[in-house]
XYZ file of C-alpha atoms in Angstrom:
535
model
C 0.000 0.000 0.000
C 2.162 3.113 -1.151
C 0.027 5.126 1.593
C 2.017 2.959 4.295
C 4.903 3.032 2.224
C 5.194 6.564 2.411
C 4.501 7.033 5.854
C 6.823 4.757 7.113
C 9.333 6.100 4.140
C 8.963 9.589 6.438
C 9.775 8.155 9.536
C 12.507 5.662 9.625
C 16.249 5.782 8.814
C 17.546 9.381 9.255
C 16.056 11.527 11.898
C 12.861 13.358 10.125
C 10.770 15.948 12.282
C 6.727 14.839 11.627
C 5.715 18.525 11.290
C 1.952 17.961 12.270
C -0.354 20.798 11.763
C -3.757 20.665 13.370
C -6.631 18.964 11.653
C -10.162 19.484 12.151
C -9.910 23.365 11.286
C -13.557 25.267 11.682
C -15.477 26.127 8.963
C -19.630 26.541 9.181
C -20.440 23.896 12.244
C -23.170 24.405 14.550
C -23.145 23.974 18.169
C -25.547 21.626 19.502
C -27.439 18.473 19.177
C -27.147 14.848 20.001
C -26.329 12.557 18.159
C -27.765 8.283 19.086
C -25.279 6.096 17.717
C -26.652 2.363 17.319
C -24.256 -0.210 18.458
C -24.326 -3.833 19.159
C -23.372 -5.740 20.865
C -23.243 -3.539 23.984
C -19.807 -3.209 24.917
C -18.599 -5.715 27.679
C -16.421 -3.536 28.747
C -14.678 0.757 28.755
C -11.764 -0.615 29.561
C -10.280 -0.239 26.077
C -6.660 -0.728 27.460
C -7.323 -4.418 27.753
C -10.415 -5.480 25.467
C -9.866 -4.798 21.673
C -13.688 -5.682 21.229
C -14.744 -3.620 18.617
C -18.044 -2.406 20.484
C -15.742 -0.662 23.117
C -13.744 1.840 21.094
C -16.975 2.495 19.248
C -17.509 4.382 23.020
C -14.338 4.810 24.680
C -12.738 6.610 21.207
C -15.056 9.604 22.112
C -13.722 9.293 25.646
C -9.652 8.564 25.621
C -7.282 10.253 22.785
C -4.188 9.055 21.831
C -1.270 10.093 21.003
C -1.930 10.579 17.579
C -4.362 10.103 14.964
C -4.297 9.476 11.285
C -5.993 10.012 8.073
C -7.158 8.661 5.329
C -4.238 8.650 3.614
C -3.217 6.734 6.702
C -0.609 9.125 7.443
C -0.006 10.497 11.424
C -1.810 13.474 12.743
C -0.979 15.234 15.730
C -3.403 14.305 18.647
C -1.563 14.431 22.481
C 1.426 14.472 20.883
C 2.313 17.948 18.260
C 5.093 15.758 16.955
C 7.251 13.213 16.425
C 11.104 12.611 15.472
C 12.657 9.245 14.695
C 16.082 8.337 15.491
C 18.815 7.954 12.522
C 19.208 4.204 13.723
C 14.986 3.830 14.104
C 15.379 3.069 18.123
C 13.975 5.905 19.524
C 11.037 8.202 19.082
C 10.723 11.392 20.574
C 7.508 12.827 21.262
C 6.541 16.371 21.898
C 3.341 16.327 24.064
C 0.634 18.906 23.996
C 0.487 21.889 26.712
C -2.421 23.038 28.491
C -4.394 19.014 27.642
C -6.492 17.936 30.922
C -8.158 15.293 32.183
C -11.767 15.058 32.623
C -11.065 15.125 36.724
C -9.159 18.286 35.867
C -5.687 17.201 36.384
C -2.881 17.875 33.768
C -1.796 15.460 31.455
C 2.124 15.301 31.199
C 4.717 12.991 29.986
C 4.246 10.563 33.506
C 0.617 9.785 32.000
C 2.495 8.426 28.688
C 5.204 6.855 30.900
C 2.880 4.692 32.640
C -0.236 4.295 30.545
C 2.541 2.366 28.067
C 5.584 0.758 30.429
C 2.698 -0.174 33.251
C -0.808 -0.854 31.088
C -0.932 -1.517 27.987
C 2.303 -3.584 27.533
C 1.530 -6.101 29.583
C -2.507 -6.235 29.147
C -3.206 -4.819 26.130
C -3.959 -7.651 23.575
C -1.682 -6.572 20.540
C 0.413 -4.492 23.121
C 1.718 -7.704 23.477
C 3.391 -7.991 20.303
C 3.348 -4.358 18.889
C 5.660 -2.935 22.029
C 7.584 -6.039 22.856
C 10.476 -4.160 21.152
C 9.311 -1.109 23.608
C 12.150 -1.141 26.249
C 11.120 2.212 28.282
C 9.554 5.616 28.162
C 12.152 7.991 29.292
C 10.335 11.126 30.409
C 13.185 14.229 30.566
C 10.281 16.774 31.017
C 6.682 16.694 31.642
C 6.152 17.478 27.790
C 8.873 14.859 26.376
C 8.395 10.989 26.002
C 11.314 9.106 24.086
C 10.429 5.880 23.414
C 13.765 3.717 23.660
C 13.527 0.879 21.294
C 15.384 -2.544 21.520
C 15.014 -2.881 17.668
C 13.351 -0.665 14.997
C 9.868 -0.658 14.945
C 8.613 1.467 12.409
C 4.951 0.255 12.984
C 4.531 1.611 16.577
C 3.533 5.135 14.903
C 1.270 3.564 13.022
C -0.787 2.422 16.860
C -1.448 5.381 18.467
C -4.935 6.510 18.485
C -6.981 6.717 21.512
C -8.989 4.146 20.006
C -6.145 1.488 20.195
C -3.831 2.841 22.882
C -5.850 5.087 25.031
C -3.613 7.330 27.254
C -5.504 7.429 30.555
C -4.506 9.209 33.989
C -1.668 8.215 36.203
C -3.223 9.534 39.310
C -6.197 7.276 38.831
C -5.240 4.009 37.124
C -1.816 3.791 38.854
C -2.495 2.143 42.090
C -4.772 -1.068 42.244
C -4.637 -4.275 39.999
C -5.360 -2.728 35.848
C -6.962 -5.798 35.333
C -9.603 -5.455 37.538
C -9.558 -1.450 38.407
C -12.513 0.080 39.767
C -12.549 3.079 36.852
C -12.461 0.350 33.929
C -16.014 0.971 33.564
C -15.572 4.926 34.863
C -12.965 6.162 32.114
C -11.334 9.325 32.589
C -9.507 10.552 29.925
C -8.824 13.647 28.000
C -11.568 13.427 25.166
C -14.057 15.560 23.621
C -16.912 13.473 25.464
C -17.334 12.638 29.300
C -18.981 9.287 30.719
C -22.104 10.954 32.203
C -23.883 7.602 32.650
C -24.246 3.619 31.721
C -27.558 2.117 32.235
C -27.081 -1.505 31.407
C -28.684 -2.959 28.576
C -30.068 0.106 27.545
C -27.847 2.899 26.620
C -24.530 5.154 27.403
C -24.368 8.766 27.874
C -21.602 11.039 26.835
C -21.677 14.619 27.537
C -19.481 17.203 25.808
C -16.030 17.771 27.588
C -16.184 21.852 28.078
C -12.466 21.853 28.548
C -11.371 19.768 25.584
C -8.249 21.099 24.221
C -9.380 21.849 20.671
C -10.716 25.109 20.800
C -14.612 25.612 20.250
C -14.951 21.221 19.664
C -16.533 19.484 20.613
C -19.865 20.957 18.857
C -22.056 18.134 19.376
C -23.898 18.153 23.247
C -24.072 14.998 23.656
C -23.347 11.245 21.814
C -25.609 9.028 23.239
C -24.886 4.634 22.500
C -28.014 2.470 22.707
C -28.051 -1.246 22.623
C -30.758 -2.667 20.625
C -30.656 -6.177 20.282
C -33.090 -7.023 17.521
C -31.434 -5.680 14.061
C -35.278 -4.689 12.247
C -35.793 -2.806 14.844
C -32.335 -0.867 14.441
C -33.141 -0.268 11.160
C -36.634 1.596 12.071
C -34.859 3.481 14.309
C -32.731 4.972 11.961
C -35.047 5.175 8.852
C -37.384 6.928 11.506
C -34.502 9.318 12.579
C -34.887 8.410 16.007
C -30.902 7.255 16.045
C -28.630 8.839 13.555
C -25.825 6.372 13.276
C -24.664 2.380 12.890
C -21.887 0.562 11.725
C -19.913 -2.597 12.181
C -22.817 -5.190 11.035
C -25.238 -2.917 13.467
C -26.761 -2.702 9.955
C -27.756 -5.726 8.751
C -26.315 -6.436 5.364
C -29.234 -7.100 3.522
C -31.269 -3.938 4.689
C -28.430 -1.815 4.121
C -28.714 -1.470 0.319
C -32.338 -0.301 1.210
C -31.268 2.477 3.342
C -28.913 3.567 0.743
C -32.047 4.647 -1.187
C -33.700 6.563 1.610
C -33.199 10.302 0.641
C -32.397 11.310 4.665
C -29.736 8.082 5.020
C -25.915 8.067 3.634
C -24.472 4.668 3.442
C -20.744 4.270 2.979
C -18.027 2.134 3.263
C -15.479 4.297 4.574
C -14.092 4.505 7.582
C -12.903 1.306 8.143
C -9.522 1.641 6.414
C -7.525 0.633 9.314
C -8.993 -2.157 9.713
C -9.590 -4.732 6.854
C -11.415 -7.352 8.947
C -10.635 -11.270 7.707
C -13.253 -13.824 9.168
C -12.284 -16.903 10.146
C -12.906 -20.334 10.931
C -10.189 -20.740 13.893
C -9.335 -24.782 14.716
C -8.135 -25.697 18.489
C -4.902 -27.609 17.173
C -4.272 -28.980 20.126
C -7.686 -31.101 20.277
C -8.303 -33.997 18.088
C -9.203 -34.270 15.045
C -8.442 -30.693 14.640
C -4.751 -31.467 15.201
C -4.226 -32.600 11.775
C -3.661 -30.517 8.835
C -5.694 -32.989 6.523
C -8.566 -32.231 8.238
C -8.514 -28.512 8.990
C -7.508 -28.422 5.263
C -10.441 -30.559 4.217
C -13.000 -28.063 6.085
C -11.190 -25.152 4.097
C -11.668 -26.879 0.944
C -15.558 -27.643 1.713
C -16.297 -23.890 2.847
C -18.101 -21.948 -0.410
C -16.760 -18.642 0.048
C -18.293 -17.045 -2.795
C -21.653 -18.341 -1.267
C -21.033 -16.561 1.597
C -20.013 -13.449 0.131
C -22.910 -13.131 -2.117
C -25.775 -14.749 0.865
C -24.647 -13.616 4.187
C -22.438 -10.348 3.172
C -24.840 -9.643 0.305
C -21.828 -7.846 -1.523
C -20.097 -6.270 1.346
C -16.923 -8.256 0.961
C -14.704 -10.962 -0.751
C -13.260 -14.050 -0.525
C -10.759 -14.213 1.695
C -7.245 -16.214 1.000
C -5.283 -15.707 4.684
C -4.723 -13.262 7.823
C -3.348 -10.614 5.936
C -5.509 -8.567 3.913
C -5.548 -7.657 -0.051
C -5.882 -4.141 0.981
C -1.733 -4.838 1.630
C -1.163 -5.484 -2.227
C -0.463 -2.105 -3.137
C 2.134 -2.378 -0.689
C 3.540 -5.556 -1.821
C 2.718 -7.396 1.497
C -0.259 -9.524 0.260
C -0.297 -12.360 -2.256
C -2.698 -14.673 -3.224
C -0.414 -17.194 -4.983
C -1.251 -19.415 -2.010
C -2.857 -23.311 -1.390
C -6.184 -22.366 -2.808
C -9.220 -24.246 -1.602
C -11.776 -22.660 -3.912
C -11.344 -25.451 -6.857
C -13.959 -26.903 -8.495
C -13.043 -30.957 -7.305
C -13.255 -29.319 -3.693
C -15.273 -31.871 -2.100
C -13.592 -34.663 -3.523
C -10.362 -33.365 -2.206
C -11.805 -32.473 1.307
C -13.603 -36.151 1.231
C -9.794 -38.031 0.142
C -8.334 -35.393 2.862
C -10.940 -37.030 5.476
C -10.274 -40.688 4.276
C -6.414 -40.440 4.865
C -6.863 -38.765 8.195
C -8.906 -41.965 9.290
C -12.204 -40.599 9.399
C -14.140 -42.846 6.956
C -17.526 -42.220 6.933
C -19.834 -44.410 9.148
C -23.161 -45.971 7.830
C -25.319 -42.698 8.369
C -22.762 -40.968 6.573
C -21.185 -39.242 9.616
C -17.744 -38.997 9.752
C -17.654 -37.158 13.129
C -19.375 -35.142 14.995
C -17.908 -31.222 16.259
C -19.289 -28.443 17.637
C -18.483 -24.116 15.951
C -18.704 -21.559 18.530
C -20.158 -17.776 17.984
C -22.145 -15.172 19.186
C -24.404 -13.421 16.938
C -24.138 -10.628 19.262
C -21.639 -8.901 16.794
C -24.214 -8.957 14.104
C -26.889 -11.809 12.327
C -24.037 -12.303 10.001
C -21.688 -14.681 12.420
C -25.299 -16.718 12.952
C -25.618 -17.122 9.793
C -22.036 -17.756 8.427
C -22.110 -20.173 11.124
C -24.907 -22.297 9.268
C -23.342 -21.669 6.069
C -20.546 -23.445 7.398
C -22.393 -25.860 9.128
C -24.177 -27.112 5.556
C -21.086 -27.042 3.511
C -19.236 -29.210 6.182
C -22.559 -31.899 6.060
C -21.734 -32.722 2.439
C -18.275 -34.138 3.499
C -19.901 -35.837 6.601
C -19.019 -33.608 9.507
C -21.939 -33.019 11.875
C -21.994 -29.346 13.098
C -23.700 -28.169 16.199
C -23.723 -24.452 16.798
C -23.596 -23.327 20.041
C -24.153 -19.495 20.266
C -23.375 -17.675 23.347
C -23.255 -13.914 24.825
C -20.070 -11.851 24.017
C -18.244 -12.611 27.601
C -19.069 -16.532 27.669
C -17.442 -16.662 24.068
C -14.859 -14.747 24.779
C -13.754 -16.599 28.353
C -14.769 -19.776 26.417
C -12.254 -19.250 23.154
C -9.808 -16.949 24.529
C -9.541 -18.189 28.319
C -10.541 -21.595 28.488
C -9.856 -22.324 25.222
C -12.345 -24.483 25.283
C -13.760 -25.005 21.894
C -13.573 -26.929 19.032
C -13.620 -24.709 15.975
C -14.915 -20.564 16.251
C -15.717 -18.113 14.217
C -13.321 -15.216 14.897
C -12.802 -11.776 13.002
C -9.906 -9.873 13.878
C -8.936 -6.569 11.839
C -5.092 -5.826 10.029
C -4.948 -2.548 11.293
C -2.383 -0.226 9.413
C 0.033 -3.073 9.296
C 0.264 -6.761 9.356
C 2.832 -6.601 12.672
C -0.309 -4.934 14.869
C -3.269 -6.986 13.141
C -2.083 -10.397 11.707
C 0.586 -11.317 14.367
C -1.612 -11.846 16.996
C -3.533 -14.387 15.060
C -0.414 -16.809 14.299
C 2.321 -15.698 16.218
C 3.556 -17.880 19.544
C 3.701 -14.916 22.035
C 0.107 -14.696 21.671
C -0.470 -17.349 22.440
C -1.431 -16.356 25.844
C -4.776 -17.593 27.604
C -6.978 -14.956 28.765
C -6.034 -12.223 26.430
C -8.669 -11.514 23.805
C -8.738 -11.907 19.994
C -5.174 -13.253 20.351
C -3.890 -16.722 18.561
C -6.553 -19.368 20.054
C -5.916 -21.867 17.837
C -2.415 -21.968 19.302
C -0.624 -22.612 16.422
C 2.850 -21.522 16.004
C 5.832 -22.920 14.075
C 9.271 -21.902 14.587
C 9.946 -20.326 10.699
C 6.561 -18.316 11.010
C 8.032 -16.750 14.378
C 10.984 -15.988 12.678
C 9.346 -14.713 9.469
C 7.242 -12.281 11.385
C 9.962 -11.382 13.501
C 12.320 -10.554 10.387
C 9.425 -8.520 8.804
C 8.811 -6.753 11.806
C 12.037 -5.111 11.732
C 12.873 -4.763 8.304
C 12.518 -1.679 6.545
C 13.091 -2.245 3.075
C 9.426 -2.900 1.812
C 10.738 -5.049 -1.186
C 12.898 -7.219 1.356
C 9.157 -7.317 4.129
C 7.460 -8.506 0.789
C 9.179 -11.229 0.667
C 9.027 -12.386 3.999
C 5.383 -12.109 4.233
C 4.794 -14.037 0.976
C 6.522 -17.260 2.379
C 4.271 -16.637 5.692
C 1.059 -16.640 3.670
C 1.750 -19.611 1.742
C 2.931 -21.815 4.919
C 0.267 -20.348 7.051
C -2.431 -21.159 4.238
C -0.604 -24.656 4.123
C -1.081 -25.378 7.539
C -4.167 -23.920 7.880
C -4.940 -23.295 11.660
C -7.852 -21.281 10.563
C -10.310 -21.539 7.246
C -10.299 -17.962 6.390
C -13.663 -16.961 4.459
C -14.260 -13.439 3.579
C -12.568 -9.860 4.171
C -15.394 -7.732 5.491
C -16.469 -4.652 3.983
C -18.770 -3.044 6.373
C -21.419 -0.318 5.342
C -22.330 2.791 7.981
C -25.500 4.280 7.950
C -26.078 7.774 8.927
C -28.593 10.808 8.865
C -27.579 13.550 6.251
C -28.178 15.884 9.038
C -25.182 15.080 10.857
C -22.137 16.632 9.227
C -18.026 15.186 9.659
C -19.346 12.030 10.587
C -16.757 9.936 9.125
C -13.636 11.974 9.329
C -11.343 9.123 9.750
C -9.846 5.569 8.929
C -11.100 4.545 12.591
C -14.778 5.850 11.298
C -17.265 4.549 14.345
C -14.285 4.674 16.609
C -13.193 8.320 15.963
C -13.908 10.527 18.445
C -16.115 12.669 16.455
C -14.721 16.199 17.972
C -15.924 17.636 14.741
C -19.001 16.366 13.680
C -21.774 18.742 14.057
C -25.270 18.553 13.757
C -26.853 20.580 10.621
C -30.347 21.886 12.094
């Protein structure tokens, strides 16, 4: 992608200054208004330092800034941080902090808060912190408006992983004494955002009040942003064609009625806003239970699964088939390629069915082979629910019995994440700006880590894919990264620990009387300090 290219092109090798003007300049907004965004499944969750769930930022992006932010271009802005300088060698960053920035309690925010919000939270418990700022060694702080990240290797993609959506910087002073994992402000965020937690009523809705101190002058100019949890999806739909909410994304619309709101005069549906993060669903295998431990059967499910049916049935357009963890939207960069084991061949079920045979699971007399069981929760949209039965037909035709077992958000997750106690799951887990924060944690050993979310569950890991991703992760000649990430695609489609089906394209659905509404590659999980309403 020559976007990436060029933004990491302006920030490693020689020292470069990232001269960041400010973005959101005014022009005719209005003050006033509230805007309902639609969102389900309610967030388990605010604390966004440790649960990647994509209903949280969808709140706590409103709430927590980052230290920068990035558009569409996917190029840094300045958020906390005016600017940035890399190192000549790549193992530092310097970065100039914002005066005058408080929290919503009214206390400063200084270099300490960056200090400890990435040495003390989200390196050890956020999910991709994990992997993304292992190479992190320390945050020196040499004044309260200085942080120099001190590197043990280059990593050009840490600039790319700042955005209060993804690495929220939250108060010192509140989050620094206590366990993180189980604080007693998780739920009561305090951060430096445009909106303030006013109020969570459980099942029902959030409230977010406009921060009258926010740092950007004269923004926020919405009131309020409130979140409501609706859990029937027709019903979401009246809401917003009655413009009694304003605003839904992330399969909150269903796919098929989405195309209809497109043609309501009062409704903008779009695509964008999603750019950073190319979702690939997935049909993850636990390779450490049988039969899913061998490759000729995880291979024979991938061969049975009709993408394309998928695609055109469940997605109703709004993606593609998809051919591994790392996204197509990488081509442009040279770090995709789909010159991999392809499953999609027209003898598929013959192959899967031969695949089956050799693994010694001949059919029986009712023309079972076995019988399994496919986790999900339809709570992040009908879509999983009906994937899931998709899945559940094509694998009947080769003789594997499917049960579904569909469960709220926190059983799942504690089930496939904690427990690991599962069989096969449907999991979709975004690229991000670059394969090192999104892909990783899907097939690299370090995340292999029970208890941390949307992490490698299939615990899979071999030692050349470690080594591949660790080689890519540090170099900096694209060409040379290219490379690397080819030979990972083709062994990881090889070994298939997961049957990857389609690369999501979500729509967002909107009233035409909100203005700025998607301002950003993080769309939904922006924190919409310049939207305003038109009225």
């Amino acid at each position: 992608m020559p976007r990436i290219l060029a933004t990491f092109r302006a920030v490693i090798g020689t020292a470069v200054i990232a001269s960041l003007g400010l973005t959101g300049a005014a022009y005719a907004q209005k003050r006033g208004g509230t805007l309902v965004q639609l969102t389900s499944p309610e967030p388990p969750t605010l604390a966004s330092y440790m649960n990647t769930s994509f209903a949280v930022p969808q709140v706590t992006g409103k709430i927590y800034d980052g230290l920068l932010e990035y558009d569409f271009s996917l190029k840094p802005q300045p958020s906390l941080a005016e600017s940035f300088t890399v190192a000549p060698d790549g193992k530092s960053i310097t970065f100039k902090l914002r005066h005058g920035v408080k929290f919503h309690d009214g206390s400063p925010f200084t270099s300490a808060d960056v200090q400890f919000t990435f040495m003390d939270v989200l390196k050890k418990v956020h999910p991709r912190g994990i992997g993304a700022l292992r190479e992190l060694e320390a945050v020196e702080t040499p004044d309260d408006y200085t942080a120099v990240f001190k590197l043990s290797n280059p990593a050009p993609y840490i600039v790319m992983a700042l955005a209060g959506a993804d690495a929220p910087i939250i108060p010192k002073h509140v989050f620094g004494t206590g366990d993180i994992r189980n604080h007693p402000n998780a739920n009561k965020p305090i951060g430096t955002g445009p909106f303030k937690l006013v109020e969570w009523r459980k099942g029902e809705f959030i409230r977010l009040d406009r921060n009258p101190d926010y740092w950007r002058p004269g923004m926020p100019y919405l009131d309020r942003v409130v979140v409501r949890f609706i859990p029937d999806a027709s019903t979401r739909t009246a809401l917003l064609e009655k413009g009694e909410a304003h605003l839904a994304g992330y399969g909150t619309v269903p796919f098929a009625q989405a195309k209809r709101l497109a043609g309501n005069p009062n409704i903008e549906v779009t695509t964008k806003g999603y750019e950073m993060f190319s979702i690939i669903e997935s049909i993850t295998f636990n390779t450490k239970r049988k039969p899913f431990d061998n490759v000729k059967v995880r291979q024979a499910i991938s061969y049975a699964i009709d993408r394309q049916f998928i695609v055109d049935n469940v997605y109703f357009g709004y993606a593609k088939a998809a051919t591994g963890q790392i996204s197509s939207n990488f081509a442009p960069a040279g770090f995709y390629t789909n010159q991999v084991k392809n499953y999609a061949v027209p003898d598929n079920l013959a192959i899967a069915n031969k695949l089956l045979d050799e693994a010694g699971l001949p059919k029986k007399d009712n023309g079972i082979r076995f019988e399994t069981t496919l986790d999900t929760t339809a709570a992040y949209g009908e879509y999983y629910q009906r994937s899931a039965e998709v899945v559940q037909q094509n694998l009947a035709r080769i003789g594997i019995k499917v049960n579904i077992r569909s469960e709220d958000v926190a059983t799942w997750l504690n089930r496939v994440f904690t427990q690991y106690d599962f069989d096969m799951t449907e999991v979709g887990l975004a690229n991000l700006a670059d394969p090192v924060l999104g892909a990783y944690r899907a097939l690299h050993s370090v995340y292999i880590k029970q208890g941390a979310v949307f992490t490698n569950n299939s615990q899979w890991s071999t030692p050349r894919t470690d080594e591949l991703m660790d080689a890519a992760a540090r170099e900096l000649d694209p060409a040379k990264r290219g490379a690397l990430y080819k030979e990972l695609q083709q062994l990881t489609a090889e070994a298939a620990p997961a049957a990857w089906y389609v690369e999501t394209q979500f729509p967002t659905a909107y009233s035409k009387k909100f203005k700025n509404m998607i301002t950003s590659p993080q769309g939904l999980q922006g924190s919409f300090y310049s939207t305003w309403l038109d009225q």
